[in-house]
Coordinates of C-alpha atoms and ligand atoms in Angstrom, one line a residue:
M194 CA 121.9 -30.2 37.5
I195 CA 121.7 -33.8 36.5
N196 CA 123.6 -36.3 38.7
V197 CA 124.5 -39.9 38.1
P198 CA 121.8 -42.5 38.6
R199 CA 121.6 -44.1 42.1
G200 CA 124.0 -46.9 42.6
T201 CA 126.4 -45.8 39.8
Q202 CA 129.5 -43.6 40.0
D203 CA 131.8 -41.5 37.9
L204 CA 135.4 -42.4 38.2
L205 CA 137.5 -39.3 38.0
P206 CA 141.2 -39.4 36.9
E207 CA 142.6 -39.9 40.4
E208 CA 140.4 -43.0 40.7
T209 CA 140.8 -44.3 37.2
E210 CA 144.6 -44.5 37.8
K211 CA 143.9 -47.1 40.5
W212 CA 141.4 -48.9 38.2
Q213 CA 143.9 -49.1 35.4
Y214 CA 146.6 -50.4 37.8
V215 CA 144.4 -53.2 39.2
E216 CA 143.2 -54.1 35.7
E217 CA 146.7 -54.4 34.4
K218 CA 147.6 -56.6 37.4
F219 CA 144.6 -58.8 36.8
K220 CA 145.4 -59.1 33.1
A221 CA 149.0 -60.0 33.8
L222 CA 148.0 -62.5 36.4
C223 CA 145.6 -64.1 33.9
R224 CA 148.4 -64.4 31.4
T225 CA 150.5 -66.0 34.1
Y226 CA 147.8 -68.6 34.6
N227 CA 147.2 -68.9 30.9
Y228 CA 143.7 -67.5 30.8
Q229 CA 142.7 -65.5 27.7
E230 CA 140.4 -62.6 27.4
I231 CA 136.8 -62.8 26.2
R232 CA 134.5 -59.8 25.6
T233 CA 130.8 -60.4 25.4
P234 CA 127.9 -57.9 25.0
I235 CA 126.7 -55.8 27.9
F236 CA 123.1 -56.9 27.1
E237 CA 121.8 -60.3 26.3
H238 CA 118.5 -62.0 25.7
T239 CA 116.7 -62.1 29.0
E240 CA 116.1 -65.8 28.7
L241 CA 119.9 -66.4 29.0
F242 CA 119.9 -65.3 32.6
Q243 CA 116.5 -66.9 33.4
R244 CA 118.0 -70.2 32.3
G245 CA 121.6 -69.6 33.3
V246 CA 121.5 -67.8 36.6
G247 CA 118.2 -69.4 37.6
D248 CA 114.5 -68.4 37.9
T249 CA 114.4 -68.6 41.6
T250 CA 117.4 -66.5 42.4
D251 CA 117.2 -63.0 43.8
I252 CA 119.1 -61.8 40.7
V253 CA 116.5 -63.0 38.2
Q254 CA 113.5 -62.3 40.4
K255 CA 114.2 -58.8 41.5
E256 CA 117.5 -57.4 40.4
M257 CA 117.6 -57.4 36.6
Y258 CA 117.5 -54.4 34.3
T259 CA 115.2 -55.8 31.8
F260 CA 113.6 -53.9 28.9
N261 CA 112.0 -54.5 25.6
D262 CA 113.9 -53.0 22.6
R263 CA 112.2 -51.4 19.7
G264 CA 111.8 -54.7 18.0
D265 CA 109.9 -55.9 21.2
R266 CA 112.6 -58.4 22.2
S267 CA 113.2 -58.8 25.9
L268 CA 116.8 -57.8 26.7
T269 CA 118.7 -57.6 30.0
L270 CA 121.8 -55.7 31.1
R271 CA 124.0 -58.5 32.2
P272 CA 123.9 -59.1 36.0
E273 CA 127.0 -61.3 35.9
G274 CA 129.4 -62.8 33.4
T275 CA 129.3 -66.6 33.6
A276 CA 126.0 -67.1 31.7
S277 CA 127.3 -64.9 28.8
V278 CA 130.7 -66.7 28.7
V279 CA 129.0 -70.1 28.6
R280 CA 126.6 -68.8 25.9
A281 CA 129.6 -67.7 23.8
F282 CA 131.4 -71.0 24.5
V283 CA 128.4 -72.8 23.1
Q284 CA 127.7 -70.4 20.2
H285 CA 131.2 -70.4 18.9
K286 CA 131.8 -74.1 19.7
L287 CA 134.9 -73.4 21.7
F288 CA 134.5 -76.9 23.0
G289 CA 135.8 -78.0 19.6
N290 CA 139.2 -76.4 20.2
P291 CA 142.0 -78.9 20.5
T292 CA 143.3 -77.3 23.7
Q293 CA 141.1 -77.9 26.6
P294 CA 140.1 -76.7 29.1
T295 CA 139.1 -73.4 27.6
K296 CA 140.4 -70.8 30.1
L297 CA 138.9 -67.4 29.8
F298 CA 138.8 -64.1 31.7
Y299 CA 136.7 -61.0 31.5
I300 CA 136.6 -57.5 32.8
G301 CA 133.5 -55.4 32.6
P302 CA 130.4 -53.7 34.1
M303 CA 127.6 -55.8 35.5
F304 CA 124.1 -54.4 36.5
R305 CA 121.9 -55.4 39.4
Y306 CA 119.0 -53.4 40.8
E307 CA 120.0 -53.7 44.4
R308 CA 119.6 -51.4 47.4
P309 CA 122.8 -49.4 47.1
Q310 CA 125.2 -49.2 50.0
Q311 CA 129.0 -49.1 50.4
G312 CA 130.3 -52.0 48.2
R313 CA 126.9 -52.6 46.7
M314 CA 126.4 -50.8 43.4
R315 CA 123.8 -51.0 40.7
Q316 CA 126.6 -50.9 38.1
F317 CA 129.8 -52.5 39.2
V318 CA 132.8 -54.0 37.5
Q319 CA 133.7 -57.6 37.7
F320 CA 137.0 -59.3 37.0
G321 CA 136.2 -63.0 36.4
V322 CA 137.6 -66.2 35.0
E323 CA 135.9 -69.3 33.7
A324 CA 137.6 -72.6 33.0
L325 CA 135.5 -74.9 30.8
G326 CA 136.1 -78.5 29.9
S327 CA 137.8 -80.0 32.9
A328 CA 136.4 -81.9 35.9
D329 CA 139.8 -82.2 37.5
P330 CA 139.8 -80.9 41.1
A331 CA 143.2 -79.4 40.5
I332 CA 141.5 -76.7 38.3
D333 CA 139.1 -75.8 41.1
A334 CA 142.2 -75.2 43.2
E335 CA 143.8 -73.3 40.4
V336 CA 140.9 -70.9 40.2
M337 CA 141.0 -70.3 43.9
A338 CA 144.7 -69.8 43.8
L339 CA 144.3 -67.2 41.0
A340 CA 141.6 -65.4 43.1
M341 CA 143.8 -65.3 46.2
N342 CA 146.8 -64.3 44.1
I343 CA 145.2 -61.1 42.8
Y344 CA 144.5 -59.9 46.3
E345 CA 147.8 -60.9 47.8
G346 CA 149.7 -59.6 44.8
L347 CA 148.2 -56.2 45.5
G348 CA 149.2 -56.3 49.1
L349 CA 146.1 -57.4 51.0
K350 CA 146.6 -59.5 54.0
S351 CA 143.4 -59.8 55.9
L352 CA 141.8 -62.4 53.7
K353 CA 139.8 -65.5 54.3
L354 CA 139.0 -68.2 51.8
V355 CA 135.8 -69.9 52.7
L356 CA 135.0 -73.2 51.0
N357 CA 132.1 -75.6 50.8
S358 CA 130.9 -78.4 48.5
L359 CA 127.4 -78.4 47.2
G360 CA 127.9 -81.9 45.8
D361 CA 126.7 -83.5 42.6
N362 CA 123.0 -83.8 41.5
E363 CA 122.4 -87.0 43.5
S364 CA 123.9 -85.5 46.7
R365 CA 121.9 -82.3 46.2
T366 CA 118.6 -84.1 45.6
N367 CA 119.1 -86.0 48.9
H368 CA 120.1 -82.9 50.7
R369 CA 117.1 -81.0 49.2
D370 CA 114.7 -83.6 50.4
A371 CA 116.2 -83.4 53.9
L372 CA 116.0 -79.6 53.9
M373 CA 112.3 -79.7 52.9
K374 CA 111.6 -82.2 55.7
H375 CA 113.5 -80.1 58.1
F376 CA 111.9 -76.7 57.3
E377 CA 108.4 -77.9 56.5
P378 CA 107.2 -77.8 60.2
H379 CA 108.5 -74.2 60.4
K380 CA 107.1 -73.0 57.1
E381 CA 104.7 -70.5 58.7
E382 CA 107.5 -68.9 60.7
L383 CA 109.7 -68.3 57.8
C384 CA 109.7 -65.1 55.7
N385 CA 107.6 -65.0 52.5
D386 CA 110.7 -65.5 50.3
C387 CA 111.7 -68.6 52.2
Q388 CA 108.2 -70.0 52.0
V389 CA 108.5 -69.9 48.2
R390 CA 112.1 -71.2 48.4
L391 CA 111.0 -74.2 50.5
D392 CA 109.2 -75.6 47.5
K393 CA 111.4 -74.3 44.7
N394 CA 115.0 -74.2 46.1
P395 CA 115.2 -74.9 49.8
L396 CA 119.0 -74.6 49.7
R397 CA 118.6 -70.8 49.3
I398 CA 116.9 -70.7 52.7
L399 CA 120.3 -71.2 54.3
D400 CA 121.4 -67.9 52.7
C401 CA 118.4 -65.9 53.9
K402 CA 119.3 -62.7 55.8
K403 CA 115.9 -62.3 57.4
D404 CA 115.6 -65.9 58.8
K405 CA 119.3 -66.3 59.7
D406 CA 118.6 -66.4 63.5
H407 CA 115.7 -68.8 63.3
E408 CA 116.3 -71.9 65.5
A409 CA 115.7 -74.2 62.6
M410 CA 118.6 -72.7 60.8
K411 CA 121.1 -73.8 63.4
T412 CA 120.0 -77.4 63.1
A413 CA 119.4 -77.5 59.4
P414 CA 121.0 -80.6 57.7
S415 CA 124.3 -79.8 56.1
I416 CA 125.1 -80.6 52.5
L417 CA 128.4 -82.1 53.7
E418 CA 126.5 -84.9 55.4
Y419 CA 124.8 -85.7 52.2
L420 CA 127.7 -85.9 49.8
N421 CA 127.9 -89.2 48.0
D422 CA 131.2 -90.9 47.6
Y423 CA 132.1 -89.2 44.3
S424 CA 131.3 -85.7 45.7
Q425 CA 133.1 -86.4 49.0
N426 CA 136.2 -87.7 47.2
Y427 CA 136.1 -84.7 44.8
F428 CA 135.9 -82.3 47.7
E429 CA 138.8 -84.0 49.5
Q430 CA 141.0 -83.7 46.4
V431 CA 140.2 -80.0 46.1
K432 CA 141.2 -79.5 49.7
D433 CA 144.4 -81.6 49.2
Y434 CA 145.5 -79.5 46.3
L435 CA 144.9 -76.3 48.3
D436 CA 147.0 -77.8 51.1
Q437 CA 149.6 -78.7 48.7
M438 CA 149.9 -75.1 47.5
G439 CA 149.8 -73.9 51.1
I440 CA 146.6 -71.9 50.6
E441 CA 144.7 -71.7 53.8
Y442 CA 140.9 -72.0 53.8
V443 CA 138.0 -72.5 56.2
I444 CA 135.0 -74.8 55.6
D445 CA 131.6 -73.2 55.9
K446 CA 128.9 -75.8 55.4
N447 CA 126.3 -73.0 55.1
L448 CA 128.0 -71.3 52.1
V449 CA 125.5 -71.8 49.3
R450 CA 126.1 -68.9 46.9
G451 CA 123.3 -66.9 45.3
L452 CA 123.2 -68.3 41.8
D453 CA 121.6 -71.6 40.9
Y454 CA 124.2 -73.1 38.6
Y455 CA 126.6 -74.3 41.3
N456 CA 127.6 -77.8 42.3
H457 CA 130.6 -79.3 44.0
T458 CA 133.1 -76.5 44.9
A459 CA 131.6 -73.2 46.1
F460 CA 133.9 -70.6 47.6
E461 CA 134.0 -67.0 48.6
I462 CA 136.9 -64.7 49.7
M463 CA 136.1 -62.4 52.5
S464 CA 138.0 -59.5 54.0
N465 CA 138.8 -59.6 57.7
A466 CA 140.0 -56.0 57.7
S467 CA 138.4 -53.9 60.4
G468 CA 136.6 -51.0 58.8
F469 CA 135.8 -52.9 55.6
G470 CA 132.1 -52.4 56.3
A471 CA 129.0 -54.6 56.5
I472 CA 129.6 -56.5 53.3
T473 CA 132.7 -58.6 53.8
T474 CA 132.6 -60.8 50.6
L475 CA 135.2 -59.7 48.1
S476 CA 134.6 -62.4 45.5
G477 CA 132.8 -65.7 44.9
G478 CA 132.8 -68.6 42.6
G479 CA 132.4 -72.3 42.1
R480 CA 131.8 -75.2 39.9
Y481 CA 128.9 -75.3 37.5
N482 CA 128.9 -78.7 35.8
G483 CA 125.6 -78.8 33.8
L484 CA 125.4 -75.2 32.8
V485 CA 126.8 -75.7 29.4
E486 CA 124.2 -78.4 28.6
D487 CA 121.5 -76.2 30.1
L488 CA 122.5 -73.5 27.6
G489 CA 122.4 -76.0 24.6
G490 CA 126.0 -77.2 24.5
P491 CA 127.6 -80.6 25.0
E492 CA 128.2 -82.0 28.5
T493 CA 131.1 -79.8 29.7
P494 CA 132.2 -79.2 33.3
G495 CA 133.1 -75.6 34.3
I496 CA 134.4 -73.6 37.2
G497 CA 135.1 -69.9 37.7
F498 CA 134.9 -66.9 40.0
A499 CA 134.4 -63.2 39.9
L500 CA 135.3 -60.3 42.1
S501 CA 134.2 -56.7 41.9
V502 CA 136.8 -54.0 41.6
E503 CA 134.7 -51.7 43.8
R504 CA 135.1 -54.1 46.8
L505 CA 138.7 -54.8 45.9
L506 CA 139.6 -51.1 46.1
M507 CA 137.6 -50.8 49.4
A508 CA 139.6 -53.6 50.9
L509 CA 142.9 -51.8 49.8
D510 CA 141.6 -48.7 51.6
A511 CA 140.6 -50.6 54.7
E512 CA 144.0 -52.2 54.9
G513 CA 145.7 -48.9 54.1
V514 CA 147.5 -50.3 51.1
A515 CA 148.6 -47.5 48.7
L516 CA 149.1 -48.7 45.2
P517 CA 152.4 -47.8 43.6
L518 CA 150.9 -45.5 41.0
D519 CA 153.2 -43.6 38.7
N520 CA 151.6 -40.2 38.2
S521 CA 154.6 -38.4 36.9
L522 CA 155.2 -36.9 33.5
D523 CA 158.5 -37.4 31.7
C524 CA 158.7 -33.8 30.4
Y525 CA 157.2 -30.4 30.4
V526 CA 158.1 -27.8 27.8
I527 CA 158.2 -24.1 28.7
A528 CA 158.5 -21.7 25.8
M529 CA 158.9 -18.0 26.0
G530 CA 158.4 -15.7 23.0
D531 CA 156.3 -16.3 19.8
N532 CA 159.0 -18.1 17.8
A533 CA 160.0 -20.3 20.7
E534 CA 156.3 -21.1 21.2
K535 CA 156.1 -22.3 17.6
K536 CA 159.2 -24.4 17.9
A537 CA 157.8 -25.8 21.2
V538 CA 154.7 -27.1 19.4
E539 CA 157.0 -28.9 17.0
L540 CA 159.3 -30.2 19.7
V541 CA 156.4 -31.6 21.8
Y542 CA 155.1 -33.4 18.8
T543 CA 158.5 -34.9 17.9
L544 CA 159.0 -36.1 21.5
R545 CA 155.5 -37.6 21.8
K546 CA 156.1 -39.5 18.6
A547 CA 159.2 -40.9 20.2
G548 CA 157.0 -42.2 23.0
I549 CA 158.0 -39.6 25.6
Q550 CA 155.2 -38.2 27.8
V551 CA 155.2 -34.5 27.2
D552 CA 153.0 -31.6 27.9
K553 CA 153.1 -27.8 27.6
D554 CA 151.2 -24.8 28.5
Y555 CA 148.0 -23.8 26.7
Q556 CA 146.8 -21.0 29.0
G557 CA 149.3 -18.3 28.1
K558 CA 150.8 -18.5 31.5
K559 CA 153.9 -16.7 32.7
F560 CA 157.2 -18.5 33.1
K561 CA 156.9 -18.9 36.8
A562 CA 153.4 -20.2 36.6
Q563 CA 154.4 -22.7 33.9
F564 CA 157.1 -23.9 36.2
K565 CA 154.6 -24.5 38.9
T566 CA 152.4 -26.5 36.6
A567 CA 155.4 -28.6 35.7
D568 CA 156.0 -29.2 39.4
R569 CA 152.3 -30.1 40.0
L570 CA 152.4 -32.6 37.2
N571 CA 155.5 -34.2 38.7
A572 CA 157.5 -33.6 35.5
K573 CA 160.8 -35.3 35.7
Y574 CA 162.4 -32.9 33.2
V575 CA 161.5 -29.3 32.2
L576 CA 162.6 -28.1 28.8
I577 CA 163.1 -24.3 28.6
L578 CA 163.1 -22.7 25.3
G579 CA 163.5 -18.9 25.0
E580 CA 164.3 -16.8 22.0
E581 CA 168.0 -16.9 22.9
E582 CA 168.1 -20.6 23.1
L583 CA 166.2 -20.8 19.8
A584 CA 168.7 -18.6 18.1
N585 CA 171.5 -20.9 19.3
N586 CA 169.6 -24.1 18.4
V587 CA 169.7 -25.3 22.0
V588 CA 167.3 -26.0 24.8
N589 CA 167.8 -25.9 28.5
V590 CA 166.9 -29.2 30.2
K591 CA 166.3 -29.1 33.9
D592 CA 166.3 -32.3 36.0
M593 CA 163.6 -31.6 38.5
A594 CA 164.9 -34.1 41.0
T595 CA 168.4 -32.7 41.3
G596 CA 167.8 -29.2 40.1
E597 CA 170.7 -29.7 37.6
Q598 CA 170.4 -27.8 34.3
K599 CA 172.1 -28.5 31.0
Q600 CA 172.0 -27.1 27.5
I601 CA 171.3 -29.6 24.8
R602 CA 171.3 -29.1 21.1
I603 CA 167.7 -29.2 19.7
A604 CA 168.8 -31.8 17.2
D605 CA 169.9 -34.0 20.1
I606 CA 167.0 -33.5 22.4
E607 CA 165.0 -36.6 21.3
T608 CA 167.8 -39.0 21.9
T609 CA 168.9 -37.3 25.1
L610 CA 165.5 -37.4 26.6
E611 CA 164.9 -41.0 25.5
K612 CA 168.0 -41.9 27.4
L613 CA 167.1 -39.9 30.4
V614 CA 163.5 -41.2 30.8
T615 CA 164.5 -44.8 30.3
G616 CA 167.0 -44.4 33.1
G617 CA 170.2 -44.3 30.9
T618 CA 172.8 -41.6 31.4
N619 CA 173.5 -38.9 28.8
Ligands
HAM1097 P1 128.4 -63.2 42.6 O1 128.7 -63.8 44.0 O2 127.0 -62.9 42.4 O3 128.9 -64.3 41.6 O4 129.3 -62.0 42.4 C1 130.7 -62.1 42.4 C2 131.3 -60.8 43.1 O5 130.8 -59.7 42.4 C3 130.9 -60.6 44.5 O6 131.6 -61.4 45.4 C4 131.1 -59.2 44.7 O7 132.5 -58.9 44.9 C5 130.7 -58.6 43.4 N1 129.4 -58.0 43.4 C6 128.2 -58.7 43.2 N2 127.2 -57.8 43.3 C7 127.7 -56.6 43.5 C8 127.2 -55.3 43.7 N3 125.9 -55.0 43.6 N4 128.1 -54.3 43.9 C9 129.4 -54.5 43.9 N5 130.0 -55.7 43.8 C10 129.1 -56.7 43.6 C11 128.9 -64.2 40.2 O8 128.6 -63.1 39.7 C12 129.3 -65.4 39.5 N6 129.2 -65.1 38.0 C13 130.8 -65.7 39.8 C14 131.3 -66.9 39.1 C15 132.0 -66.9 38.0 N7 131.0 -68.1 39.4 C16 131.5 -69.0 38.6 N8 132.2 -68.3 37.7

């Protein structure tokens, strides 16, 4: 027997119903916020992520599915969506569109070679949005509002929006110098990764799981003390807009995020639900002014976020939220006798063309067993067609909720059922 690769999963129909439901909700929400869908390839040139996500990140250093294709080009299964969206924005000159900012959303699988555990997969699906072309703090607040809306709209309550500012380049450089000075005397005590980070990207030390209890972590200089006036003011405005919308948040000066492209706003949404598990981050995002230029485009600010559907569904489970899934079938046709069987095939086809959900038996089951199937499929109506009915050009329609049964002329069945399933009366 061959099973799925580690860190991946099959989604069977019972699960895909939930996925379809949350996907539709996300798409509808994006329409409400006026974000439009973009679809980019599952694999890209490896260089895109090296430059976009950043050479010193865990993602690029140890988590990418990178391979050479038959033409000896290095390609990588996308570990995230932002770099690809920005590449497409530059490649197709979307910055030239008269309507800016360019507001895009995406849904799709991402790939990271991580140690699998609950909520951490090697293939996972992200919902994400990116708004390119505006440095207005109101759009930072908009992206966070959208992110909170998707969770709240699905019925989650135990949520925490965690916010930080990483400042602009000047603030970051000053903070970086301070971090280097702070950690240098402790270099030998830090883990191997952090020793490298100290020279290359000391901010990432603050995010280290191994060194998180080191004394020097507690006294590390905070970026918030190094924000210059512009960055400070920007951060204040973002918070003001969140306050204005009544969106609660907490500031975490150690929130640094795992990708290199961030500046100014950085945020994560966590689940507080007991039983959610060890990983509590539901989604993350932030501002990435500079990324468009890094990928060859004109100076363009950007902000976005992404969540994974796997963790979203885990949070729904942890909070005991049942999605209002409609797993009923409009109609099940039961035929008895060879001629009725033939007519049933035609009837099913006619009804399906009218947009009514219909199914019938294909197992040669007896009447009773067919009825059971109809019941199991949550059929709202059962159509019964025997030789006698056929001879009279009628069909029996049973309302499964009330048990009521009526004879309807075959010629009228389409209109009758249309009325019934759309909630009208016959
Ligand atoms: P990220 O924090 O790397 O950011 O990932 C965003 C979300 O994807 C996480 O909060 C988590 O829900 C989910 N996720 C990440 N890795 C896994 C995994 N192995 N298994 C399951 N879920 C996972 C980004 O990817 C950025 N591109 C977000 C962004 C968009 N920033 C600006 N725009």
